[in-house]
PDB file of C-alpha atoms in Angstrom:
ATOM      1  CA  MET A 270      43.602  94.337-174.130  1.00  0.00           C
ATOM      2  CA  CYS A 271      42.468  91.503-176.361  1.00  0.00           C
ATOM      3  CA  LEU A 272      43.751  93.329-179.420  1.00  0.00           C
ATOM      4  CA  LEU A 273      47.067  94.035-177.687  1.00  0.00           C
ATOM      5  CA  SER A 274      47.574  90.394-176.693  1.00  0.00           C
ATOM      6  CA  ASN A 275      46.745  89.196-180.204  1.00  0.00           C
ATOM      7  CA  MET A 276      49.142  91.707-181.770  1.00  0.00           C
ATOM      8  CA  ILE A 277      51.934  90.647-179.401  1.00  0.00           C
ATOM      9  CA  GLN A 278      51.357  86.981-180.253  1.00  0.00           C
ATOM     10  CA  ILE A 279      51.281  87.655-183.997  1.00  0.00           C
ATOM     11  CA  PHE A 280      54.439  89.766-183.852  1.00  0.00           C
ATOM     12  CA  GLY A 281      56.250  87.168-181.741  1.00  0.00           C
ATOM     13  CA  SER A 282      55.183  84.380-184.101  1.00  0.00           C
ATOM     14  CA  CYS A 283      56.360  86.335-187.158  1.00  0.00           C
ATOM     15  CA  VAL A 284      59.734  86.946-185.535  1.00  0.00           C
ATOM     16  CA  ALA A 285      59.987  83.235-184.664  1.00  0.00           C
ATOM     17  CA  ILE A 286      59.205  82.261-188.262  1.00  0.00           C
ATOM     18  CA  ALA A 287      61.639  84.814-189.707  1.00  0.00           C
ATOM     19  CA  TYR A 288      64.501  83.783-187.385  1.00  0.00           C
ATOM     20  CA  PRO A 289      64.073  80.054-186.647  1.00  0.00           C
ATOM     21  CA  ASN A 290      67.556  79.618-185.130  1.00  0.00           C
ATOM     22  CA  ASN A 291      66.890  81.892-182.152  1.00  0.00           C
ATOM     23  CA  ILE A 292      65.717  79.575-179.410  1.00  0.00           C
ATOM     24  CA  LEU A 293      64.227  81.112-176.255  1.00  0.00           C
ATOM     25  CA  GLU A 294      64.944  84.663-177.318  1.00  0.00           C
ATOM     26  CA  SER A 295      62.672  87.682-177.563  1.00  0.00           C
ATOM     27  CA  GLU A 296      60.028  85.957-179.683  1.00  0.00           C
ATOM     28  CA  SER A 297      59.411  83.401-176.945  1.00  0.00           C
ATOM     29  CA  VAL A 298      58.958  86.205-174.441  1.00  0.00           C
ATOM     30  CA  LEU A 299      56.526  87.976-176.778  1.00  0.00           C
ATOM     31  CA  VAL A 300      54.469  84.845-177.435  1.00  0.00           C
ATOM     32  CA  GLY A 301      54.447  84.018-173.724  1.00  0.00           C
ATOM     33  CA  LEU A 302      53.392  87.558-172.811  1.00  0.00           C
ATOM     34  CA  GLY A 303      50.609  87.428-175.394  1.00  0.00           C
ATOM     35  CA  CYS A 304      49.389  84.108-173.966  1.00  0.00           C
ATOM     36  CA  PHE A 305      49.503  85.575-170.462  1.00  0.00           C
ATOM     37  CA  PHE A 306      47.271  88.488-171.506  1.00  0.00           C
ATOM     38  CA  SER A 307      44.922  86.124-173.370  1.00  0.00           C
ATOM     39  CA  TYR A 308      44.383  84.013-170.265  1.00  0.00           C
ATOM     40  CA  ILE A 309      43.738  87.114-168.185  1.00  0.00           C
ATOM     41  CA  ILE A 310      41.073  88.123-170.707  1.00  0.00           C
ATOM     42  CA  ILE A 311      39.355  84.752-170.254  1.00  0.00           C
ATOM     43  CA  VAL A 312      38.574  85.713-166.648  1.00  0.00           C
ATOM     44  CA  ARG A 313      36.230  88.397-167.989  1.00  0.00           C
ATOM     45  CA  TYR A 314      34.068  85.735-169.651  1.00  0.00           C
ATOM     46  CA  ILE A 315      33.846  83.614-166.516  1.00  0.00           C
ATOM     47  CA  GLN A 316      31.430  86.105-164.954  1.00  0.00           C
ATOM     48  CA  PHE A 317      28.733  85.114-167.452  1.00  0.00           C
ATOM     49  CA  HIS A 318      28.690  81.468-166.340  1.00  0.00           C
ATOM     50  CA  SER A 319      26.572  81.062-163.217  1.00  0.00           C
ATOM     51  CA  ASP A 320      28.812  78.438-161.598  1.00  0.00           C
ATOM     52  CA  PHE A 321      31.952  80.549-161.911  1.00  0.00           C
ATOM     53  CA  SER A 322      30.547  84.038-161.338  1.00  0.00           C
ATOM     54  CA  ILE A 323      31.524  83.909-157.649  1.00  0.00           C
ATOM     55  CA  PHE A 324      35.175  83.569-158.710  1.00  0.00           C
ATOM     56  CA  TYR A 325      34.965  86.742-160.792  1.00  0.00           C
ATOM     57  CA  GLU A 326      33.305  88.664-157.969  1.00  0.00           C
ATOM     58  CA  VAL A 327      35.872  87.547-155.387  1.00  0.00           C
ATOM     59  CA  VAL A 328      38.787  88.496-157.642  1.00  0.00           C
ATOM     60  CA  SER A 329      37.290  91.845-158.655  1.00  0.00           C
ATOM     61  CA  LYS A 330      36.456  92.866-155.075  1.00  0.00           C
ATOM     62  CA  SER A 331      39.650  91.604-153.449  1.00  0.00           C
ATOM     63  CA  PHE A 332      42.127  92.940-156.004  1.00  0.00           C
ATOM     64  CA  PRO A 333      42.178  96.539-154.668  1.00  0.00           C
ATOM     65  CA  ILE A 334      42.555  95.303-151.086  1.00  0.00           C
ATOM     66  CA  VAL A 335      45.407  92.975-152.013  1.00  0.00           C
ATOM     67  CA  MET A 336      47.168  95.748-153.948  1.00  0.00           C
ATOM     68  CA  ARG A 337      46.911  98.126-150.952  1.00  0.00           C
ATOM     69  CA  TYR A 338      48.335  95.414-148.721  1.00  0.00           C
ATOM     70  CA  LEU A 339      51.222  94.776-151.112  1.00  0.00           C
ATOM     71  CA  GLY A 340      51.872  98.520-151.317  1.00  0.00           C
ATOM     72  CA  GLY A 341      52.193  98.630-147.535  1.00  0.00           C
ATOM     73  CA  VAL A 342      54.306  95.489-147.176  1.00  0.00           C
ATOM     74  CA  PHE A 343      56.637  96.087-150.117  1.00  0.00           C
ATOM     75  CA  PRO A 344      58.768  98.818-148.441  1.00  0.00           C
ATOM     76  CA  ILE A 345      59.227  96.659-145.331  1.00  0.00           C
ATOM     77  CA  PHE A 346      60.205  93.657-147.451  1.00  0.00           C
ATOM     78  CA  MET A 347      62.688  95.779-149.407  1.00  0.00           C
ATOM     79  CA  GLY A 348      64.139  97.053-146.134  1.00  0.00           C
ATOM     80  CA  TYR A 349      64.753  93.481-144.966  1.00  0.00           C
ATOM     81  CA  LEU A 350      66.141  92.624-148.387  1.00  0.00           C
ATOM     82  CA  PHE A 351      68.736  95.395-148.440  1.00  0.00           C
ATOM     83  CA  PHE A 352      69.602  95.019-144.763  1.00  0.00           C
ATOM     84  CA  GLY A 353      70.324  91.329-145.336  1.00  0.00           C
ATOM     85  CA  LEU A 354      72.321  92.174-148.449  1.00  0.00           C
ATOM     86  CA  CYS A 355      74.434  94.784-146.632  1.00  0.00           C
ATOM     87  CA  VAL A 356      75.037  92.869-143.395  1.00  0.00           C
ATOM     88  CA  PHE A 357      75.256  89.245-144.587  1.00  0.00           C
ATOM     89  CA  TRP A 358      76.941  89.756-147.957  1.00  0.00           C
ATOM     90  CA  GLN A 359      79.527  87.060-147.158  1.00  0.00           C
ATOM     91  CA  SER A 360      76.790  84.438-147.121  1.00  0.00           C
ATOM     92  CA  GLU A 361      75.932  82.755-150.407  1.00  0.00           C
ATOM     93  CA  ARG A 362      72.246  83.304-149.621  1.00  0.00           C
ATOM     94  CA  PHE A 363      72.624  87.091-149.484  1.00  0.00           C
ATOM     95  CA  SER A 364      75.410  87.642-152.029  1.00  0.00           C
ATOM     96  CA  THR A 365      73.199  89.361-154.643  1.00  0.00           C
ATOM     97  CA  VAL A 366      69.844  91.124-154.663  1.00  0.00           C
ATOM     98  CA  SER A 367      68.137  88.259-156.471  1.00  0.00           C
ATOM     99  CA  ARG A 368      69.559  85.610-154.099  1.00  0.00           C
ATOM    100  CA  SER A 369      68.508  87.720-151.126  1.00  0.00           C
ATOM    101  CA  MET A 370      65.000  87.924-152.532  1.00  0.00           C
ATOM    102  CA  TYR A 371      64.909  84.157-153.152  1.00  0.00           C
ATOM    103  CA  THR A 372      66.074  83.531-149.598  1.00  0.00           C
ATOM    104  CA  LEU A 373      63.423  85.802-148.107  1.00  0.00           C
ATOM    105  CA  PHE A 374      60.683  84.248-150.250  1.00  0.00           C
ATOM    106  CA  ALA A 375      61.855  80.807-149.133  1.00  0.00           C
ATOM    107  CA  LEU A 376      61.635  81.980-145.511  1.00  0.00           C
ATOM    108  CA  ILE A 377      58.098  83.279-146.078  1.00  0.00           C
ATOM    109  CA  GLN A 378      57.073  79.907-147.507  1.00  0.00           C
ATOM    110  CA  GLY A 379      58.693  78.055-144.618  1.00  0.00           C
ATOM    111  CA  ASP A 380      61.316  76.426-146.801  1.00  0.00           C
ATOM    112  CA  ALA A 381      64.976  76.421-145.727  1.00  0.00           C
ATOM    113  CA  VAL A 382      64.272  78.210-142.444  1.00  0.00           C
ATOM    114  CA  TRP A 383      66.690  76.039-140.478  1.00  0.00           C
ATOM    115  CA  ASP A 384      69.395  76.353-143.122  1.00  0.00           C
ATOM    116  CA  THR A 385      69.083  80.144-143.243  1.00  0.00           C
ATOM    117  CA  PHE A 386      69.170  80.430-139.460  1.00  0.00           C
ATOM    118  CA  MET A 387      72.296  78.278-139.273  1.00  0.00           C
ATOM    119  CA  ASP A 388      73.975  80.121-142.137  1.00  0.00           C
ATOM    120  CA  LEU A 389      73.389  83.530-140.551  1.00  0.00           C
ATOM    121  CA  LYS A 390      74.361  82.186-137.139  1.00  0.00           C
ATOM    122  CA  GLY A 391      77.847  81.582-138.485  1.00  0.00           C
ATOM    123  CA  ARG A 392      78.116  85.117-139.884  1.00  0.00           C
ATOM    124  CA  SER A 393      76.847  87.239-137.011  1.00  0.00           C
ATOM    125  CA  TYR A 394      75.087  85.314-134.279  1.00  0.00           C
ATOM    126  CA  MET A 395      72.994  87.972-132.561  1.00  0.00           C
ATOM    127  CA  ILE A 396      72.149  90.113-135.593  1.00  0.00           C
ATOM    128  CA  GLY A 397      71.402  87.027-137.703  1.00  0.00           C
ATOM    129  CA  GLN A 398      69.049  85.565-135.118  1.00  0.00           C
ATOM    130  CA  VAL A 399      67.182  88.851-134.557  1.00  0.00           C
ATOM    131  CA  TYR A 400      66.973  89.386-138.319  1.00  0.00           C
ATOM    132  CA  CYS A 401      65.535  85.927-139.018  1.00  0.00           C
ATOM    133  CA  PHE A 402      63.174  85.872-136.043  1.00  0.00           C
ATOM    134  CA  SER A 403      61.785  89.334-136.731  1.00  0.00           C
ATOM    135  CA  PHE A 404      61.359  88.610-140.446  1.00  0.00           C
ATOM    136  CA  CYS A 405      59.588  85.312-139.777  1.00  0.00           C
ATOM    137  CA  MET A 406      57.330  86.792-137.120  1.00  0.00           C
ATOM    138  CA  LEU A 407      56.414  89.760-139.287  1.00  0.00           C
ATOM    139  CA  PHE A 408      55.839  87.959-142.578  1.00  0.00           C
ATOM    140  CA  ILE A 409      54.805  84.444-141.601  1.00  0.00           C
ATOM    141  CA  LEU A 410      52.537  85.116-138.643  1.00  0.00           C
TER     142      LEU A 410
END
């Protein structure tokens, strides 16, 4: 993985040097991806420091549990996403898949809950209220 991240960074840097007029194009993505992998590799070295070894153990033991949880929750989240997209497509919040996902993530974080409730209330009162309440109860509680 270390070799892969270094190769991605070198390739992205060479492309950036060869084509200096391309700003925020593919070379930036490659360099950023290489940096991302490099920082993930640093976590491996944390286990050798006694003060930070607990962090490595927590991450290594909880990762499979978190991935199983996400695998179970993902289909339910996608169901809410596409239901909101199909039923509330007139709303600006649910006009596209990405906006629907942003709206649902904002609801999970507790941001714009009132605004979403009021927006869906104007579209379809009963369905909008049941949709928002059930989503909030399932994902926030």
